[in-house]
Coordinates of C-alpha atoms and ligand atoms in Angstrom, one line a residue:
Chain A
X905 CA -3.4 -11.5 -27.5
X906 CA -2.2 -12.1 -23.8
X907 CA 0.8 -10.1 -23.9
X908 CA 2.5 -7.7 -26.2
X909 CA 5.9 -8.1 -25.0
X910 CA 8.4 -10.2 -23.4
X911 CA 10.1 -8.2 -21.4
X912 CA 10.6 -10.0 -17.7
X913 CA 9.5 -13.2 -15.8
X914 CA 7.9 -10.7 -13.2
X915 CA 5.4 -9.3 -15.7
X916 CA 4.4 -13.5 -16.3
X917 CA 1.4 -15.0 -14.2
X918 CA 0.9 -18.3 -14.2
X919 CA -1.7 -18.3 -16.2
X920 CA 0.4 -16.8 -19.2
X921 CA 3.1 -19.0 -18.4
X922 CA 1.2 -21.8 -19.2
X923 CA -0.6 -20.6 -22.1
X924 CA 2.8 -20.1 -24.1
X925 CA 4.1 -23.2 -22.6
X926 CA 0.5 -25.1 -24.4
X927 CA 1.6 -22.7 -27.5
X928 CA 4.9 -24.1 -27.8
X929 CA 3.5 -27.9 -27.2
X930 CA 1.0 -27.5 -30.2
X931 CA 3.7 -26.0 -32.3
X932 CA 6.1 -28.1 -31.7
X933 CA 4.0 -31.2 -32.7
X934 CA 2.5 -29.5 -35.8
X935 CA 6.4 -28.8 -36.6
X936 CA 7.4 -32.8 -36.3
X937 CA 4.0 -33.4 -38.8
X938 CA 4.4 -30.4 -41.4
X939 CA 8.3 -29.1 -41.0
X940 CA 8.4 -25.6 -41.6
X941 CA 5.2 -23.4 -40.9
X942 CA 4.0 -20.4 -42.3
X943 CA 2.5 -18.4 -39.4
X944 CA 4.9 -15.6 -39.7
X945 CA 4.9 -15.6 -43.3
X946 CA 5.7 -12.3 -44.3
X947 CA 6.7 -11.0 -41.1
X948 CA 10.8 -10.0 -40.3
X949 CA 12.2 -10.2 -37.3
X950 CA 14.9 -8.0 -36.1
X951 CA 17.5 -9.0 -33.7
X952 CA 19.5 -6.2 -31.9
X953 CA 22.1 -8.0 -30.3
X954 CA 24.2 -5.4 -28.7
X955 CA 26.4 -7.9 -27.2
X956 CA 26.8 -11.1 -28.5
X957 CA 24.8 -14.2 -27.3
X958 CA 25.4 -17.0 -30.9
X959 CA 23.3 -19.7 -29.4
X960 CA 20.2 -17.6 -28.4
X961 CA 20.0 -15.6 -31.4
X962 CA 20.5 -18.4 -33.4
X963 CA 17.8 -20.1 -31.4
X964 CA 15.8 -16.9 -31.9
X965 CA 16.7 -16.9 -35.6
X966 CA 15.7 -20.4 -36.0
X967 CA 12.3 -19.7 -34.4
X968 CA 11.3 -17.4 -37.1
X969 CA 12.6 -19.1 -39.8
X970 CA 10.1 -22.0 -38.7
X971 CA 7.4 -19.9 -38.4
X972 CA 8.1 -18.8 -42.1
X973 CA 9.1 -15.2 -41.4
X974 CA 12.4 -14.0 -42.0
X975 CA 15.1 -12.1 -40.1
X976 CA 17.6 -9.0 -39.9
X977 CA 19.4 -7.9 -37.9
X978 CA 23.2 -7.4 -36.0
X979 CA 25.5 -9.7 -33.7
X980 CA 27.5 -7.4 -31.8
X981 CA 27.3 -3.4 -31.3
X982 CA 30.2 -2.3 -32.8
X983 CA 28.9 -3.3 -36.3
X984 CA 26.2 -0.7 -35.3
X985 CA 25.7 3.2 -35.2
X986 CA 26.3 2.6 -31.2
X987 CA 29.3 2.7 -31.9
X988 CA 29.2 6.2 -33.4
X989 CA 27.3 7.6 -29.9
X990 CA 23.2 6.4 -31.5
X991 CA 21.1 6.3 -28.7
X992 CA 19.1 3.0 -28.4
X993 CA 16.0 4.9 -28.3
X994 CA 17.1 6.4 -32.0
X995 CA 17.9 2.8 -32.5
X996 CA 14.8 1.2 -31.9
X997 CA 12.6 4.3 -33.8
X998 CA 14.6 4.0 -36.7
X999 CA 14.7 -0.2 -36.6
X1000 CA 10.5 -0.4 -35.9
X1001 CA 10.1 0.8 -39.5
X1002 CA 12.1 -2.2 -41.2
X1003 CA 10.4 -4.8 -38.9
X1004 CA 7.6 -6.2 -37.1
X1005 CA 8.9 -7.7 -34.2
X1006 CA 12.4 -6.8 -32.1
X1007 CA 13.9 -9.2 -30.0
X1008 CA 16.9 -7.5 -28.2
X1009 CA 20.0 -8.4 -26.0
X1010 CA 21.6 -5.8 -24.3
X1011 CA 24.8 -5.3 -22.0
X1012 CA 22.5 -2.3 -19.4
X1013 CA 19.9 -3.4 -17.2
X1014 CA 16.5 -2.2 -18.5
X1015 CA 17.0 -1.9 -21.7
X1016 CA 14.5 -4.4 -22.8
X1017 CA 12.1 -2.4 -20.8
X1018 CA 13.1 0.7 -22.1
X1019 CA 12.9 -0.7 -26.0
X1020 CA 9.6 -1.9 -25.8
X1021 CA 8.3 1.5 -24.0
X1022 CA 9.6 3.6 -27.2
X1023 CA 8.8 0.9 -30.2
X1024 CA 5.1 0.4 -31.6
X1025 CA 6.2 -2.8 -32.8
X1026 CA 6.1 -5.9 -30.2
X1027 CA 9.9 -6.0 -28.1
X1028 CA 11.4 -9.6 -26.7
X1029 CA 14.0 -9.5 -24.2
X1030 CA 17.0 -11.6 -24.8
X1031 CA 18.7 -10.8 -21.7
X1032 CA 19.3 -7.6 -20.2
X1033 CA 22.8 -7.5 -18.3
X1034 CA 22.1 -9.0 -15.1
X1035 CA 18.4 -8.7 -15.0
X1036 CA 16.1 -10.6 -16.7
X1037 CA 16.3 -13.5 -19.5
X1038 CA 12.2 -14.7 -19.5
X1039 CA 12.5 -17.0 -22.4
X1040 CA 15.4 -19.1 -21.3
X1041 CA 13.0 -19.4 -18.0
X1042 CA 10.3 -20.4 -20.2
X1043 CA 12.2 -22.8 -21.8
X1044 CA 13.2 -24.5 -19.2
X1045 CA 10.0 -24.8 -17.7
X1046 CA 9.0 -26.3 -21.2
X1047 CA 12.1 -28.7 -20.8
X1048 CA 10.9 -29.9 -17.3
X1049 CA 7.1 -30.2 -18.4
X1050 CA 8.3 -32.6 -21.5
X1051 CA 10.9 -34.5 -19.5
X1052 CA 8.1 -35.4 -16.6
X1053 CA 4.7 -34.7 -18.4
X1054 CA 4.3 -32.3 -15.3
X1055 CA 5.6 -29.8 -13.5
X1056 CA 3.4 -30.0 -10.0
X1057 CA 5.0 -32.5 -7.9
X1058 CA 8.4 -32.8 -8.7
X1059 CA 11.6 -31.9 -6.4
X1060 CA 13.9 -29.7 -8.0
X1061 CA 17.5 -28.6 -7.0
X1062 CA 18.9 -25.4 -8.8
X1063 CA 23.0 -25.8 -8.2
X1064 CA 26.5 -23.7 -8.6
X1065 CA 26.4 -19.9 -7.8
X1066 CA 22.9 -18.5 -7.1
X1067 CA 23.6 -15.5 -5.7
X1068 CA 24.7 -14.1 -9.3
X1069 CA 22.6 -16.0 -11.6
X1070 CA 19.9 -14.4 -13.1
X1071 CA 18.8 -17.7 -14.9
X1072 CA 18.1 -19.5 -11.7
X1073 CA 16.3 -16.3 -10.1
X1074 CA 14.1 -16.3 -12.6
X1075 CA 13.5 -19.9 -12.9
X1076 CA 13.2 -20.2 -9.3
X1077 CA 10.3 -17.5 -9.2
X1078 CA 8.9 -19.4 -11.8
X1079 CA 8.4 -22.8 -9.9
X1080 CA 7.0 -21.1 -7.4
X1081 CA 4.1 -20.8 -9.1
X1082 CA 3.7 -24.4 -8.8
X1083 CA 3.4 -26.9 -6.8
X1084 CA 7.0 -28.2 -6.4
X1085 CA 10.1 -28.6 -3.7
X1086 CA 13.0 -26.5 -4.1
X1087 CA 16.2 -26.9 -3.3
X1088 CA 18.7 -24.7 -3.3
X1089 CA 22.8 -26.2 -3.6
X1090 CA 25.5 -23.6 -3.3
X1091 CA 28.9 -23.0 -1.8
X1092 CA 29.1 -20.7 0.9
X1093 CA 28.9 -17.0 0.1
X1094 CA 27.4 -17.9 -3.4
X1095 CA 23.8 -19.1 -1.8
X1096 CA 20.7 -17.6 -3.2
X1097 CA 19.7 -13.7 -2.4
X1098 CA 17.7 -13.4 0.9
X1099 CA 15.1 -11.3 -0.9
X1100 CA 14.3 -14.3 -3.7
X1101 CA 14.0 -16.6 -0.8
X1102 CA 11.6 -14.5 1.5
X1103 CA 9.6 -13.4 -1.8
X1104 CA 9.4 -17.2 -2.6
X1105 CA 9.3 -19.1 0.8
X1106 CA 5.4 -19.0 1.6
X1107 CA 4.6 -20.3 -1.9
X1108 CA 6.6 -23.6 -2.0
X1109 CA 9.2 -25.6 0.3
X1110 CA 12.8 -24.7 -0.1
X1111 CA 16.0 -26.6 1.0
X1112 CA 19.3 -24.7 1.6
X1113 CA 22.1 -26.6 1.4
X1114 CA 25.6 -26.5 0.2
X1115 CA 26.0 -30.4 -0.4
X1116 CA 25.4 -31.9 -3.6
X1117 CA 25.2 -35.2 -2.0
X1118 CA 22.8 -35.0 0.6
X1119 CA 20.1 -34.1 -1.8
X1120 CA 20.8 -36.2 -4.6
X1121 CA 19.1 -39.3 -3.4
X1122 CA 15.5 -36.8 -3.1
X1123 CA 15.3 -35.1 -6.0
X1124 CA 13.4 -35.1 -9.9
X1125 CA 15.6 -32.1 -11.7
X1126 CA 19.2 -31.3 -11.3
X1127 CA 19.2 -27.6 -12.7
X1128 CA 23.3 -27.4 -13.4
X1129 CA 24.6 -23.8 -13.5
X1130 CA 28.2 -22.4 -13.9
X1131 CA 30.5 -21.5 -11.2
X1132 CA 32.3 -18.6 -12.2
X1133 CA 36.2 -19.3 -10.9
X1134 CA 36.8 -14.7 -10.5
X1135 CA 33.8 -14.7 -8.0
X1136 CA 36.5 -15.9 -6.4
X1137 CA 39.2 -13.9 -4.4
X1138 CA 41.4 -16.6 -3.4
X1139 CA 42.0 -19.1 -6.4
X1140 CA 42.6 -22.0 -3.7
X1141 CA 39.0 -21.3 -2.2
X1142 CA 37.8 -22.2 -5.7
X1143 CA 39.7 -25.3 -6.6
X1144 CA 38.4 -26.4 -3.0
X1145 CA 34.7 -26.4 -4.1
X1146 CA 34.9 -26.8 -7.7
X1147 CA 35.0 -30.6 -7.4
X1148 CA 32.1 -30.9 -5.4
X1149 CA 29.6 -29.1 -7.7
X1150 CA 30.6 -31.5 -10.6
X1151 CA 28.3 -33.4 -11.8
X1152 CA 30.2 -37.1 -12.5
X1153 CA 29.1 -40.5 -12.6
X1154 CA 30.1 -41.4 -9.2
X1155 CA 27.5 -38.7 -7.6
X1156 CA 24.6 -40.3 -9.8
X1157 CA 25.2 -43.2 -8.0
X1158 CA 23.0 -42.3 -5.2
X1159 CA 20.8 -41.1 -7.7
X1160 CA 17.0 -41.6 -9.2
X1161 CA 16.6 -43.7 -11.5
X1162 CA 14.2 -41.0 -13.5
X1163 CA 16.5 -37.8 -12.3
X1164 CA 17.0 -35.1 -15.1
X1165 CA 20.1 -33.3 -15.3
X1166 CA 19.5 -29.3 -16.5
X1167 CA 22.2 -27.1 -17.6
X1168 CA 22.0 -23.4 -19.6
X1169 CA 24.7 -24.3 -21.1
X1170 CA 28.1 -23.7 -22.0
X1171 CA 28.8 -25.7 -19.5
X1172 CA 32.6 -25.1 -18.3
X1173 CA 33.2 -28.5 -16.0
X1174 CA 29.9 -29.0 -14.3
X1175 CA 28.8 -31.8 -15.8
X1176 CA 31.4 -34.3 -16.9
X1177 CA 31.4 -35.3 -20.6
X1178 CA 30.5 -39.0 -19.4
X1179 CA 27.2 -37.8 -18.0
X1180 CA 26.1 -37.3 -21.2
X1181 CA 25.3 -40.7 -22.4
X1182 CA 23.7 -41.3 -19.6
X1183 CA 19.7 -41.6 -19.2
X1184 CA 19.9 -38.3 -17.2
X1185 CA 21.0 -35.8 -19.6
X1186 CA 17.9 -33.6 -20.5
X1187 CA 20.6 -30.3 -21.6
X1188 CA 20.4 -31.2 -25.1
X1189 CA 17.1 -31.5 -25.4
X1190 CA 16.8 -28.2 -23.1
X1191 CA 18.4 -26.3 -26.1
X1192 CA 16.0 -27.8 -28.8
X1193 CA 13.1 -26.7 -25.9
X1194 CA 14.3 -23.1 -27.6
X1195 CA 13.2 -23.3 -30.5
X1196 CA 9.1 -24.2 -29.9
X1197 CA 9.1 -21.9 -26.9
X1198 CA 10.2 -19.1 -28.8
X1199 CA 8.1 -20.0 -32.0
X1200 CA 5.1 -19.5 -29.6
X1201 CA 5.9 -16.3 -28.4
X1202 CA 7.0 -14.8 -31.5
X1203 CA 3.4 -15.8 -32.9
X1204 CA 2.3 -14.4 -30.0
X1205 CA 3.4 -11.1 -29.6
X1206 CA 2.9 -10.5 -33.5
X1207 CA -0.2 -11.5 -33.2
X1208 CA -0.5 -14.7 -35.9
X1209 CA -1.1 -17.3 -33.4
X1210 CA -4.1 -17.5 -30.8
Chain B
X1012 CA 12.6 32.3 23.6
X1013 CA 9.4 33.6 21.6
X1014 CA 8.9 31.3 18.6
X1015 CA 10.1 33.2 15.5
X1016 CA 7.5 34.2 13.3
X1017 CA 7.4 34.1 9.6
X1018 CA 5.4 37.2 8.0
X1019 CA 1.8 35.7 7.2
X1020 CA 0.9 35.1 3.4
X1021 CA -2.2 36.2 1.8
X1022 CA -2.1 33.3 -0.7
X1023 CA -0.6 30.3 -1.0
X1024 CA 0.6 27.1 0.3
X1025 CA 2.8 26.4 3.8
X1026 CA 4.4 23.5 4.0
X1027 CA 5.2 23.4 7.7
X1028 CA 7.4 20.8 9.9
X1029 CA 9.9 20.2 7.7
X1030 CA 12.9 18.8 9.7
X1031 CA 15.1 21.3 10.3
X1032 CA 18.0 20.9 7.5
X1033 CA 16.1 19.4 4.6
X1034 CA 14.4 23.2 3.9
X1035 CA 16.3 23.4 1.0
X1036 CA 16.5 20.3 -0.5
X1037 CA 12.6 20.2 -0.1
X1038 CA 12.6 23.6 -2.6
X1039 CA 14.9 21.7 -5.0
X1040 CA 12.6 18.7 -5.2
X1041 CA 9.1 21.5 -5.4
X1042 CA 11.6 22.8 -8.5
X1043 CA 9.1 25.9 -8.6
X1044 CA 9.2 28.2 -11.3
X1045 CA 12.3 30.9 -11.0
X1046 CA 9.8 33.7 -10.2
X1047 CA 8.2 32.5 -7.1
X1048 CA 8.1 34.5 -4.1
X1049 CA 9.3 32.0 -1.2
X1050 CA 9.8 32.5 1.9
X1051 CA 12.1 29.6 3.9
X1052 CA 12.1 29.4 7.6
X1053 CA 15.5 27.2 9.3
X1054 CA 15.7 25.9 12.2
X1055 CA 12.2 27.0 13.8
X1056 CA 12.1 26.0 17.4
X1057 CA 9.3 23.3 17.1
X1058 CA 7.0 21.6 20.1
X1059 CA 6.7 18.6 17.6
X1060 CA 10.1 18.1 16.7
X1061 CA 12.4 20.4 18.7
X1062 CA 13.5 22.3 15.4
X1063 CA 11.9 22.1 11.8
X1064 CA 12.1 24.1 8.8
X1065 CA 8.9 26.3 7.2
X1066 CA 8.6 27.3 3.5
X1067 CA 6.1 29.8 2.2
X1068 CA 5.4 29.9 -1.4
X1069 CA 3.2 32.9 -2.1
X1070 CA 0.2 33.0 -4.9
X1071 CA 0.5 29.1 -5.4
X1072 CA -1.5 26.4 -4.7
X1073 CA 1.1 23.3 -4.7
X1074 CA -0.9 20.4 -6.3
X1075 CA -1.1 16.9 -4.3
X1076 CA 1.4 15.5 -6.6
X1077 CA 3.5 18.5 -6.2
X1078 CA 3.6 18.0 -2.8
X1079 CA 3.9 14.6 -2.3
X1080 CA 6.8 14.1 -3.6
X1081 CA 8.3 16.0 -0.8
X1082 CA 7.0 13.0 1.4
X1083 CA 10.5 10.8 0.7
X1084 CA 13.0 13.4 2.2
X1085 CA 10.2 15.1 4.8
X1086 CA 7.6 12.4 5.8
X1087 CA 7.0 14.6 8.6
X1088 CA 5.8 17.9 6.7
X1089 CA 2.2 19.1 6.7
X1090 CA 0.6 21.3 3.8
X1091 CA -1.7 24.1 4.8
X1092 CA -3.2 25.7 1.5
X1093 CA -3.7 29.5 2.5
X1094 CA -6.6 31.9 1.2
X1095 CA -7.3 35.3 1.9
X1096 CA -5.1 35.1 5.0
X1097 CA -6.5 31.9 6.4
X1098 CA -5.7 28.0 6.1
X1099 CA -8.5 26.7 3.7
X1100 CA -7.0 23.2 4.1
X1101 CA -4.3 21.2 5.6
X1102 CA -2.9 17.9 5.2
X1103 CA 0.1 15.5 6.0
X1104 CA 2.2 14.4 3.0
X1105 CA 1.8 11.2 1.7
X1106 CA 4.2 8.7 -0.4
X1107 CA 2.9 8.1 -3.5
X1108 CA 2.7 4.9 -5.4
X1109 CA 5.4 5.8 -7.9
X1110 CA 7.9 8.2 -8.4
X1111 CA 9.2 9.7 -11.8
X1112 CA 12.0 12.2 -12.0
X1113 CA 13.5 12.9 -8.6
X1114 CA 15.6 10.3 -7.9
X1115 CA 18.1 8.0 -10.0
X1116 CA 18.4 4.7 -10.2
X1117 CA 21.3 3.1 -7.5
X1118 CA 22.0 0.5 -9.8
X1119 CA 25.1 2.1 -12.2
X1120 CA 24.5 -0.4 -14.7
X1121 CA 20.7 0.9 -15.5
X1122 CA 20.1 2.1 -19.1
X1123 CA 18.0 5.3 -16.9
X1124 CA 22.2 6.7 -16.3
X1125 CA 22.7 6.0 -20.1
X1126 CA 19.5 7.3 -22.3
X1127 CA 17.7 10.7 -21.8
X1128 CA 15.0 9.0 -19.7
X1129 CA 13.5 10.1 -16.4
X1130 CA 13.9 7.5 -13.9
X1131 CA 10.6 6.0 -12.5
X1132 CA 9.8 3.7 -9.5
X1133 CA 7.5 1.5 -7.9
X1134 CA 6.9 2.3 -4.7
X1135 CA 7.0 -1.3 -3.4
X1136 CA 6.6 0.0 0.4
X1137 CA 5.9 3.0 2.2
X1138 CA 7.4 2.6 5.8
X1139 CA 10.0 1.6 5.7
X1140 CA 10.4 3.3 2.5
X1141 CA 11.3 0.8 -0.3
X1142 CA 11.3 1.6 -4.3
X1143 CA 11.7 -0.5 -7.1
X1144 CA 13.2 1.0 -10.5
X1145 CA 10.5 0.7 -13.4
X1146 CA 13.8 -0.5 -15.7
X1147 CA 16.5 -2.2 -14.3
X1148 CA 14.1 -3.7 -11.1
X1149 CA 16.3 -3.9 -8.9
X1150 CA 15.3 -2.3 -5.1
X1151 CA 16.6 0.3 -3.4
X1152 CA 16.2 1.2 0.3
X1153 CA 15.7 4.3 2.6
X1154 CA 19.4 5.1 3.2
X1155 CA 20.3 4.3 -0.1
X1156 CA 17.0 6.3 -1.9
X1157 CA 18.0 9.8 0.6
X1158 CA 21.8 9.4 -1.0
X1159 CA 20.6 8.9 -5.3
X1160 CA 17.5 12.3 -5.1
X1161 CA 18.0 14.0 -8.2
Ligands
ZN321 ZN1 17.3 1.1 -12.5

């Protein structure tokens, strides 16, 4: 075993990185051929979802489910004894002895950390307030590895407000492992943090730019994020700039032939709805990415896959 | 002016050139037992640094970690280790490599301000000082670390 939790992108090497992205390529392929497997038969799950998050816990739950193992757990703290003053350390003592493997999601930054330090069982962190999120970084890795058989090579743009979003921090520490062109598209006061860029900047090549257009002509990956409207002060400020982070037909224009569009999702008005019939939508495909990722590292951490 | 003197100790540890004001907050962070016998020294005139504070704490040797800690509000401060009326050793402070306990997290969102958990860092650089909590992993400077000490 590699790893024994999940717990933050910083704690990945490359090496690992690859390993569960290799995991996830075998499982998915032995999915297609045998539908539901039975690595995890026997196993539960437990998913401690102290705020909610549907899609990735479903994506979490459908995981398991594939690797034959079952699942408990809660959707949103108030259905829990958090509500009644528990302590998540109580929490996590008392949910260890019900299950073999946690995956949490948690409104405080470091609670994943925390979880994992006081269970004996293996923790996954589903997001930690603003902190950390490793599998949707692993997913999309997977996404972009599928979409171009590679990784090394390609030029990616990461787009809409960097200086808050923990996805692309994470994903953009990520690339650097490899051997790829970043670039970065934001709006003025939204551009990624200085200290990602310097910790970043003698590994791989990084543009800065706050036009969409300039870059679209160059580049492999479109990674859409959202542009949150009360980052805002001044609502005119934002209506200025929202048009020219959407993603429309029009801007394709100028675009690859072979560019993939990227997106967490939900998606507010990013992408229009008429990009999505196009040859560059890869965000539908980036949610099914979920699923294997996540098989892999649940058989991982509990220790049923090699 | 003669330079003030401090009565001698028979055994123990000195933990001289202290800048002058942090004495106390250095004997907070040492958090020595109630029934030491300490002596503190303020405002000493000092060749090195104009004025500095001196504590004496008498019968105990402070161990490395003990003293190190010190190093994040006194980087200054020197250690003599006293026997039988004499300085057996001395030695500068150091930072060390990680930090548990005397200082909280900046970051109010981190689960350290919520569960009963001592807060513990990286120490990601030394000068300038730079620490990055264990949980939350978010960074915290010098002027920011001197403000959050427990
Ligand atoms: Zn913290």
């Amino acid at each position: 075993m590699r790893f024994q939790d999940v717990i933050s992108i910083n704690d990945f090497e490359k090496d690992d990185i690859e390993y569960v992205l290799k995991t996830a390529e075998l499982l998915e392929r032995e999915l297609k051929e045998k539908g539901t497997l039975q690595y995890a038969k026997g196993k539960v799950l437990a998913t401690l979802f102290f705020e909610p998050s549907t899609r990735t816990r479903l994506s979490f739950e459908s995981a398991m489910h594939r690797l034959g193992g079952s699942v408990i757990g809660f959707a949103e703290a108030s259905a829990t004894s958090v509500k009644k003053g528990e302590s998540l350390m109580d929490t996590i003592r008392t949910v260890e002895n019900y299950a073999d493997v946690i995956v949490i999601r948690h409104p405080r930054e470091g609670a994943a950390r925390l979880a994992a330090e006081v269970a004996k069982i293996p923790v996954i962190n589903a997001g930690d307030g603003a902190n950390q999120h490793p599998t949707q970084t692993l997913l999309d890795l997977y996404t972009i590895k599928k979409e171009f058989g590679k990784i090394d090579g390609l030029k990616i743009a990461l787009l809409g407000d960097l200086k808050y979003g923990r996805t692309v921090h994470s994903l953009a520490k990520a690339l650097s492992y490899y051997n790829v062109k970043l670039y970065f598209v934001a709006p003025p006061g939204l551009e990624m943090p200085r200290h990602i860029v310097e910790e970043i900047s003698d590994k791989v090549d990084i543009v800065e730019t706050s036009s969409l257009e300039s870059v679209i002509p160059e580049i492999d990956v479109l990674y859409a994020t959202r542009i949150q409207k009360e980052r805002f002060p001044d609502p005119a400020e934002y209506n200025k700039i929202k048009g020219s982070y959407r993603v429309d037909i029009k801007i394709l224009e100028g675009a690859k032939e072979t560019l993939k569009i990227m997106h967490p999702l939900p998606r507010v008005d990013e992408i229009s709805y008429e990009v999505d019939k196009t040859r560059y939508s890869a965000y539908f495909r980036q949610v099914w990415s979920g699923v294997p990722v996540r098989m892999a590292l649940l058989g991982i951490v509990l220790g049923v896959i090699e | 002016m003669k330079e003030l003197k401090v009565s001698a100790i028979h055994k123990g540890t000195v933990i001289d050139h202290i800048p002058s004001g942090k004495g106390l907050k250095v004997l907070e962070i040492l958090n020595l037992p109630e029934d030491s016998t300490i002596l503190i020294a303020v405002n000493v005139r000092s060749e090195k640094l104009g004025k500095k504070d001196i504590i004496k704490v008498e019968g105990k040797i402070l161990s490395k970690d003990e003293v190190n800690k010190i190093a994040l509000i006194a980087p200054t401060a020197t250690v003599n280790i006293i026997d039988k009326w004499e300085v057996v050793e001395k030695k500068n402070v150091e930072v060390p490599d990680e930090i548990i306990g005397i200082i909280k997290c900046a970051n109010p969102n981190c689960i350290t301000h919520y569960e009963k958990v001592k807060p513990k860092f990286k120490v990601i650089s030394k000068k300038p000082l730079k620490l990055k909590c264990h949980y939350c992993e978010r960074t915290m400077e010098e002027e920011i670390i001197a403000k959050n000490l427990l």
